[in-house]
PDB file of C-alpha atoms in Angstrom:
ATOM      1  CA  MET A   1       0.000   0.000   0.000  1.00 53.00           C
ATOM      2  CA  GLU A   2       1.448   3.357  -1.022  1.00 55.00           C
ATOM      3  CA  PRO A   3       1.534   6.203   1.505  1.00 54.00           C
ATOM      4  CA  LEU A   4      -0.950   8.991   0.915  1.00 53.00           C
ATOM      5  CA  PRO A   5       0.567  12.036  -0.769  1.00 66.00           C
ATOM      6  CA  VAL A   6       1.268  14.997   1.485  1.00 74.00           C
ATOM      7  CA  VAL A   7      -1.145  17.825   0.734  1.00 87.00           C
ATOM      8  CA  ASP A   8       0.260  21.334   1.018  1.00 91.00           C
ATOM      9  CA  ASP A   9      -1.272  23.833   3.442  1.00 93.00           C
ATOM     10  CA  ALA A  10      -2.646  26.117   0.720  1.00 93.00           C
ATOM     11  CA  SER A  11      -4.542  23.207  -0.849  1.00 94.00           C
ATOM     12  CA  LEU A  12      -5.962  22.288   2.551  1.00 94.00           C
ATOM     13  CA  LEU A  13      -7.171  25.873   3.010  1.00 95.00           C
ATOM     14  CA  THR A  14      -8.813  25.793  -0.416  1.00 95.00           C
ATOM     15  CA  ARG A  15     -10.631  22.589   0.546  1.00 95.00           C
ATOM     16  CA  ILE A  16     -11.618  24.047   3.946  1.00 95.00           C
ATOM     17  CA  ALA A  17     -13.114  27.061   2.171  1.00 95.00           C
ATOM     18  CA  LYS A  18     -15.353  24.575   0.322  1.00 96.00           C
ATOM     19  CA  GLY A  19     -16.485  23.010   3.604  1.00 94.00           C
ATOM     20  CA  ASP A  20     -14.136  20.002   3.719  1.00 94.00           C
ATOM     21  CA  GLN A  21     -13.928  18.961   7.375  1.00 93.00           C
ATOM     22  CA  THR A  22     -11.226  16.363   6.726  1.00 93.00           C
ATOM     23  CA  ALA A  23      -8.989  19.125   5.378  1.00 93.00           C
ATOM     24  CA  LEU A  24      -9.607  21.128   8.561  1.00 93.00           C
ATOM     25  CA  SER A  25      -8.744  18.063  10.611  1.00 92.00           C
ATOM     26  CA  ALA A  26      -5.512  17.566   8.665  1.00 92.00           C
ATOM     27  CA  LEU A  27      -4.526  21.216   9.115  1.00 93.00           C
ATOM     28  CA  TYR A  28      -5.420  20.982  12.819  1.00 93.00           C
ATOM     29  CA  ASP A  29      -3.244  17.880  13.242  1.00 91.00           C
ATOM     30  CA  ARG A  30      -0.403  19.669  11.498  1.00 91.00           C
ATOM     31  CA  TYR A  31      -0.493  22.929  13.485  1.00 92.00           C
ATOM     32  CA  ALA A  32      -2.486  22.611  16.730  1.00 92.00           C
ATOM     33  CA  ARG A  33       0.487  21.647  18.924  1.00 92.00           C
ATOM     34  CA  ILE A  34       2.759  24.400  17.694  1.00 91.00           C
ATOM     35  CA  ILE A  35       0.004  27.044  17.932  1.00 92.00           C
ATOM     36  CA  HIS A  36      -0.651  25.826  21.473  1.00 92.00           C
ATOM     37  CA  SER A  37       3.061  26.213  22.262  1.00 88.00           C
ATOM     38  CA  VAL A  38       3.136  29.721  20.839  1.00 85.00           C
ATOM     39  CA  ALA A  39       0.067  30.694  22.836  1.00 87.00           C
ATOM     40  CA  PHE A  40       1.409  29.130  26.025  1.00 87.00           C
ATOM     41  CA  LYS A  41       4.651  31.114  25.793  1.00 86.00           C
ATOM     42  CA  SER A  42       2.637  34.316  26.032  1.00 83.00           C
ATOM     43  CA  LEU A  43      -0.384  33.327  28.097  1.00 84.00           C
ATOM     44  CA  ARG A  44       1.233  30.891  30.557  1.00 84.00           C
ATOM     45  CA  SER A  45      -2.106  29.111  30.819  1.00 85.00           C
ATOM     46  CA  ILE A  46      -2.978  25.723  29.402  1.00 89.00           C
ATOM     47  CA  GLU A  47      -6.683  26.543  29.278  1.00 87.00           C
ATOM     48  CA  GLU A  48      -6.213  29.910  27.586  1.00 87.00           C
ATOM     49  CA  SER A  49      -3.766  28.369  25.108  1.00 89.00           C
ATOM     50  CA  GLU A  50      -6.255  25.627  24.261  1.00 91.00           C
ATOM     51  CA  GLU A  51      -8.906  28.288  23.734  1.00 90.00           C
ATOM     52  CA  VAL A  52      -6.575  30.100  21.328  1.00 92.00           C
ATOM     53  CA  VAL A  53      -6.122  26.884  19.320  1.00 93.00           C
ATOM     54  CA  LEU A  54      -9.874  26.377  19.139  1.00 93.00           C
ATOM     55  CA  ASP A  55     -10.456  30.022  18.225  1.00 92.00           C
ATOM     56  CA  VAL A  56      -7.844  29.893  15.460  1.00 94.00           C
ATOM     57  CA  PHE A  57      -9.297  26.796  13.835  1.00 94.00           C
ATOM     58  CA  ALA A  58     -12.863  28.039  14.197  1.00 93.00           C
ATOM     59  CA  GLN A  59     -11.727  31.209  12.443  1.00 94.00           C
ATOM     60  CA  VAL A  60      -9.935  29.173   9.757  1.00 95.00           C
ATOM     61  CA  TRP A  61     -13.189  27.297   9.160  1.00 95.00           C
ATOM     62  CA  ARG A  62     -15.067  30.585   8.731  1.00 94.00           C
ATOM     63  CA  ILE A  63     -12.549  32.563   6.659  1.00 95.00           C
ATOM     64  CA  ALA A  64     -10.361  30.038   4.821  1.00 95.00           C
ATOM     65  CA  GLY A  65     -11.625  31.497   1.545  1.00 94.00           C
ATOM     66  CA  ARG A  66      -9.882  34.777   2.371  1.00 94.00           C
ATOM     67  CA  TYR A  67      -6.439  33.188   2.318  1.00 94.00           C
ATOM     68  CA  ASP A  68      -4.458  34.308  -0.733  1.00 92.00           C
ATOM     69  CA  LYS A  69      -1.319  32.314  -1.397  1.00 89.00           C
ATOM     70  CA  GLN A  70       0.001  35.186  -3.521  1.00 91.00           C
ATOM     71  CA  LYS A  71       0.265  37.292  -0.348  1.00 89.00           C
ATOM     72  CA  GLY A  72       2.171  34.776   1.760  1.00 86.00           C
ATOM     73  CA  ARG A  73       2.585  31.238   2.999  1.00 88.00           C
ATOM     74  CA  ALA A  74      -0.306  29.430   4.657  1.00 90.00           C
ATOM     75  CA  ASP A  75       1.627  28.737   7.856  1.00 89.00           C
ATOM     76  CA  THR A  76       2.486  32.430   8.184  1.00 87.00           C
ATOM     77  CA  TRP A  77      -1.202  33.267   7.747  1.00 92.00           C
ATOM     78  CA  LEU A  78      -2.117  30.733  10.457  1.00 92.00           C
ATOM     79  CA  PHE A  79       0.449  32.125  12.878  1.00 90.00           C
ATOM     80  CA  MET A  80      -0.798  35.656  12.267  1.00 90.00           C
ATOM     81  CA  LEU A  81      -4.304  34.466  13.163  1.00 92.00           C
ATOM     82  CA  ALA A  82      -2.857  32.820  16.274  1.00 90.00           C
ATOM     83  CA  ARG A  83      -0.950  35.965  17.220  1.00 89.00           C
ATOM     84  CA  SER A  84      -4.128  37.993  16.894  1.00 89.00           C
ATOM     85  CA  ARG A  85      -6.066  35.550  19.102  1.00 91.00           C
ATOM     86  CA  VAL A  86      -3.241  35.577  21.694  1.00 87.00           C
ATOM     87  CA  LEU A  87      -3.323  39.366  21.789  1.00 87.00           C
ATOM     88  CA  ASP A  88      -7.111  39.268  22.209  1.00 86.00           C
ATOM     89  CA  ARG A  89      -6.712  36.844  25.134  1.00 85.00           C
ATOM     90  CA  LEU A  90      -3.998  38.978  26.711  1.00 82.00           C
ATOM     91  CA  ARG A  91      -6.208  42.059  26.532  1.00 83.00           C
ATOM     92  CA  LYS A  92      -9.100  40.136  28.051  1.00 81.00           C
ATOM     93  CA  LEU A  93      -6.900  38.807  30.854  1.00 77.00           C
ATOM     94  CA  GLN A  94      -5.600  42.301  31.549  1.00 77.00           C
ATOM     95  CA  ARG A  95      -9.144  43.618  31.844  1.00 76.00           C
ATOM     96  CA  ASN A  96     -10.185  40.727  34.102  1.00 70.00           C
ATOM     97  CA  ARG A  97      -7.089  40.855  36.285  1.00 65.00           C
ATOM     98  CA  ALA A  98      -6.362  44.554  36.524  1.00 59.00           C
ATOM     99  CA  SER A  99      -4.346  44.039  39.691  1.00 45.00           C
ATOM    100  CA  ALA A 100      -2.256  41.138  38.376  1.00 43.00           C
ATOM    101  CA  PRO A 101       0.756  41.834  36.164  1.00 42.00           C
ATOM    102  CA  ALA A 102      -0.004  40.872  32.581  1.00 42.00           C
ATOM    103  CA  PHE A 103       2.142  40.305  29.548  1.00 44.00           C
ATOM    104  CA  ASN A 104       1.535  43.188  27.169  1.00 44.00           C
ATOM    105  CA  ASP A 105       4.449  43.401  24.774  1.00 45.00           C
ATOM    106  CA  ALA A 106       3.008  42.211  21.467  1.00 45.00           C
ATOM    107  CA  ASP A 107       6.450  42.239  19.844  1.00 45.00           C
ATOM    108  CA  GLU A 108       7.535  39.377  22.111  1.00 47.00           C
ATOM    109  CA  ILE A 109       5.115  36.974  20.412  1.00 47.00           C
ATOM    110  CA  GLN A 110       7.297  35.262  17.854  1.00 49.00           C
ATOM    111  CA  ILE A 111       6.353  33.001  15.006  1.00 47.00           C
ATOM    112  CA  PRO A 112       8.036  29.720  15.942  1.00 50.00           C
ATOM    113  CA  ALA A 113      10.594  27.690  14.087  1.00 49.00           C
ATOM    114  CA  SER A 114       9.126  24.729  12.256  1.00 48.00           C
ATOM    115  CA  GLU A 115      10.184  22.233  14.933  1.00 58.00           C
ATOM    116  CA  VAL A 116       9.398  22.023  18.627  1.00 58.00           C
ATOM    117  CA  SER A 117      12.402  21.802  20.952  1.00 65.00           C
ATOM    118  CA  PRO A 118      12.788  18.750  23.224  1.00 73.00           C
ATOM    119  CA  ILE A 119      12.013  20.915  26.265  1.00 75.00           C
ATOM    120  CA  GLU A 120       8.797  22.201  24.689  1.00 68.00           C
ATOM    121  CA  GLU A 121       7.916  18.659  23.651  1.00 71.00           C
ATOM    122  CA  ALA A 122       8.365  17.502  27.270  1.00 73.00           C
ATOM    123  CA  MET A 123       6.215  20.390  28.537  1.00 72.00           C
ATOM    124  CA  ILE A 124       3.480  19.552  26.021  1.00 72.00           C
ATOM    125  CA  SER A 125       3.639  15.887  27.030  1.00 72.00           C
ATOM    126  CA  GLU A 126       3.416  16.763  30.726  1.00 79.00           C
ATOM    127  CA  ARG A 127       0.429  19.055  30.135  1.00 77.00           C
ATOM    128  CA  ARG A 128      -1.250  16.386  28.015  1.00 77.00           C
ATOM    129  CA  ASP A 129      -0.820  13.847  30.831  1.00 79.00           C
ATOM    130  CA  ARG A 130      -2.219  16.282  33.419  1.00 81.00           C
ATOM    131  CA  VAL A 131      -5.252  17.030  31.244  1.00 79.00           C
ATOM    132  CA  ALA A 132      -5.843  13.317  30.547  1.00 80.00           C
ATOM    133  CA  SER A 133      -5.690  12.579  34.273  1.00 84.00           C
ATOM    134  CA  ALA A 134      -8.080  15.420  35.081  1.00 84.00           C
ATOM    135  CA  LEU A 135     -10.477  14.250  32.347  1.00 83.00           C
ATOM    136  CA  LYS A 136     -10.762  10.842  34.038  1.00 87.00           C
ATOM    137  CA  ASN A 137     -12.215  12.550  37.132  1.00 87.00           C
ATOM    138  CA  LEU A 138     -15.083  14.157  35.218  1.00 87.00           C
ATOM    139  CA  PRO A 139     -18.556  12.622  35.017  1.00 86.00           C
ATOM    140  CA  ASP A 140     -18.770  10.425  31.918  1.00 86.00           C
ATOM    141  CA  GLU A 141     -21.243  12.682  30.077  1.00 88.00           C
ATOM    142  CA  GLN A 142     -19.066  15.781  30.545  1.00 88.00           C
ATOM    143  CA  ARG A 143     -15.887  13.910  29.616  1.00 87.00           C
ATOM    144  CA  LEU A 144     -17.518  12.560  26.438  1.00 87.00           C
ATOM    145  CA  ALA A 145     -18.703  16.016  25.348  1.00 87.00           C
ATOM    146  CA  ILE A 146     -15.243  17.502  25.903  1.00 84.00           C
ATOM    147  CA  GLU A 147     -13.463  14.657  24.144  1.00 81.00           C
ATOM    148  CA  LEU A 148     -15.749  14.959  21.124  1.00 81.00           C
ATOM    149  CA  ALA A 149     -15.162  18.706  20.971  1.00 79.00           C
ATOM    150  CA  TYR A 150     -11.435  18.865  21.642  1.00 72.00           C
ATOM    151  CA  TYR A 151     -10.054  15.553  20.465  1.00 68.00           C
ATOM    152  CA  GLN A 152     -12.359  14.899  17.534  1.00 69.00           C
ATOM    153  CA  GLY A 153     -12.874  18.546  16.623  1.00 70.00           C
ATOM    154  CA  LEU A 154     -16.653  18.394  16.538  1.00 74.00           C
ATOM    155  CA  THR A 155     -18.703  21.526  17.005  1.00 84.00           C
ATOM    156  CA  GLN A 156     -21.294  21.535  19.757  1.00 87.00           C
ATOM    157  CA  SER A 157     -24.024  21.253  17.104  1.00 87.00           C
ATOM    158  CA  GLN A 158     -22.288  18.194  15.645  1.00 87.00           C
ATOM    159  CA  ILE A 159     -21.981  16.656  19.110  1.00 87.00           C
ATOM    160  CA  ALA A 160     -25.703  17.206  19.672  1.00 87.00           C
ATOM    161  CA  ALA A 161     -26.517  15.545  16.355  1.00 86.00           C
ATOM    162  CA  GLN A 162     -24.140  12.630  16.996  1.00 85.00           C
ATOM    163  CA  THR A 163     -25.307  11.955  20.558  1.00 83.00           C
ATOM    164  CA  GLY A 164     -28.982  12.800  20.126  1.00 86.00           C
ATOM    165  CA  LEU A 165     -28.812  15.376  22.929  1.00 84.00           C
ATOM    166  CA  SER A 166     -30.166  18.894  22.746  1.00 88.00           C
ATOM    167  CA  LEU A 167     -27.671  21.623  21.872  1.00 86.00           C
ATOM    168  CA  GLY A 168     -28.310  23.288  25.243  1.00 86.00           C
ATOM    169  CA  THR A 169     -27.438  20.066  27.077  1.00 87.00           C
ATOM    170  CA  VAL A 170     -24.202  19.692  25.106  1.00 88.00           C
ATOM    171  CA  LYS A 171     -23.233  23.315  25.794  1.00 88.00           C
ATOM    172  CA  THR A 172     -23.926  22.870  29.506  1.00 88.00           C
ATOM    173  CA  ARG A 173     -21.915  19.653  29.712  1.00 88.00           C
ATOM    174  CA  VAL A 174     -18.938  21.197  27.926  1.00 87.00           C
ATOM    175  CA  ARG A 175     -19.077  24.348  30.065  1.00 88.00           C
ATOM    176  CA  LEU A 176     -19.376  22.431  33.344  1.00 88.00           C
ATOM    177  CA  GLY A 177     -16.694  19.952  32.341  1.00 86.00           C
ATOM    178  CA  LEU A 178     -14.262  22.683  31.340  1.00 85.00           C
ATOM    179  CA  SER A 179     -14.960  24.527  34.575  1.00 86.00           C
ATOM    180  CA  LYS A 180     -14.196  21.383  36.607  1.00 87.00           C
ATOM    181  CA  LEU A 181     -11.071  20.715  34.542  1.00 82.00           C
ATOM    182  CA  LYS A 182      -9.854  24.250  35.148  1.00 83.00           C
ATOM    183  CA  LEU A 183     -10.376  23.929  38.889  1.00 84.00           C
ATOM    184  CA  THR A 184      -8.617  20.564  38.992  1.00 83.00           C
ATOM    185  CA  LEU A 185      -5.643  21.780  36.963  1.00 79.00           C
ATOM    186  CA  GLU A 186      -5.360  25.005  38.969  1.00 79.00           C
ATOM    187  CA  ALA A 187      -5.414  23.006  42.212  1.00 80.00           C
ATOM    188  CA  GLU A 188      -2.521  20.862  40.919  1.00 74.00           C
ATOM    189  CA  THR A 189      -0.376  23.930  40.219  1.00 68.00           C
ATOM    190  CA  SER A 190      -1.142  25.618  43.556  1.00 63.00           C
TER     191      SER A 190
END
């Protein structure tokens, strides 16, 4: 059996613009970890960094048709979207934590090299293990909703359709589960 040909990022974005979810999944698999690492360097929060990743790929899904390969590489475009989402998160955190020192130098957010260093890889692995452990402590229905959203990339509407639950129920389960995860992970770092 021959290996599948590698599809370039620009082609994936073209397919995403036409509504191809498998192309979005492929792009996500290619860039989610590195975008998470970039976000974590600035935000210093696993949860906020995960939100940035989700925001970036939700935005890619909505605006992939705006990408113009004549203006630049697809990965550069993705990292600019990520940088913008990180800055949005930083501003939000500054508003919410007026008394806490916040990172506010936008020039410090760098587009990463194409490979993750061994130290970053170890940090990502450690965070992944902590999240997996915390997920096991959630009620099954909340864990399932979160796993479908974050690990399979389904929207809440898709989760509702797949599970036969109402959209409101799915939203509540994801929100409650994420809240419990956040508390568990914050307690571990305290």
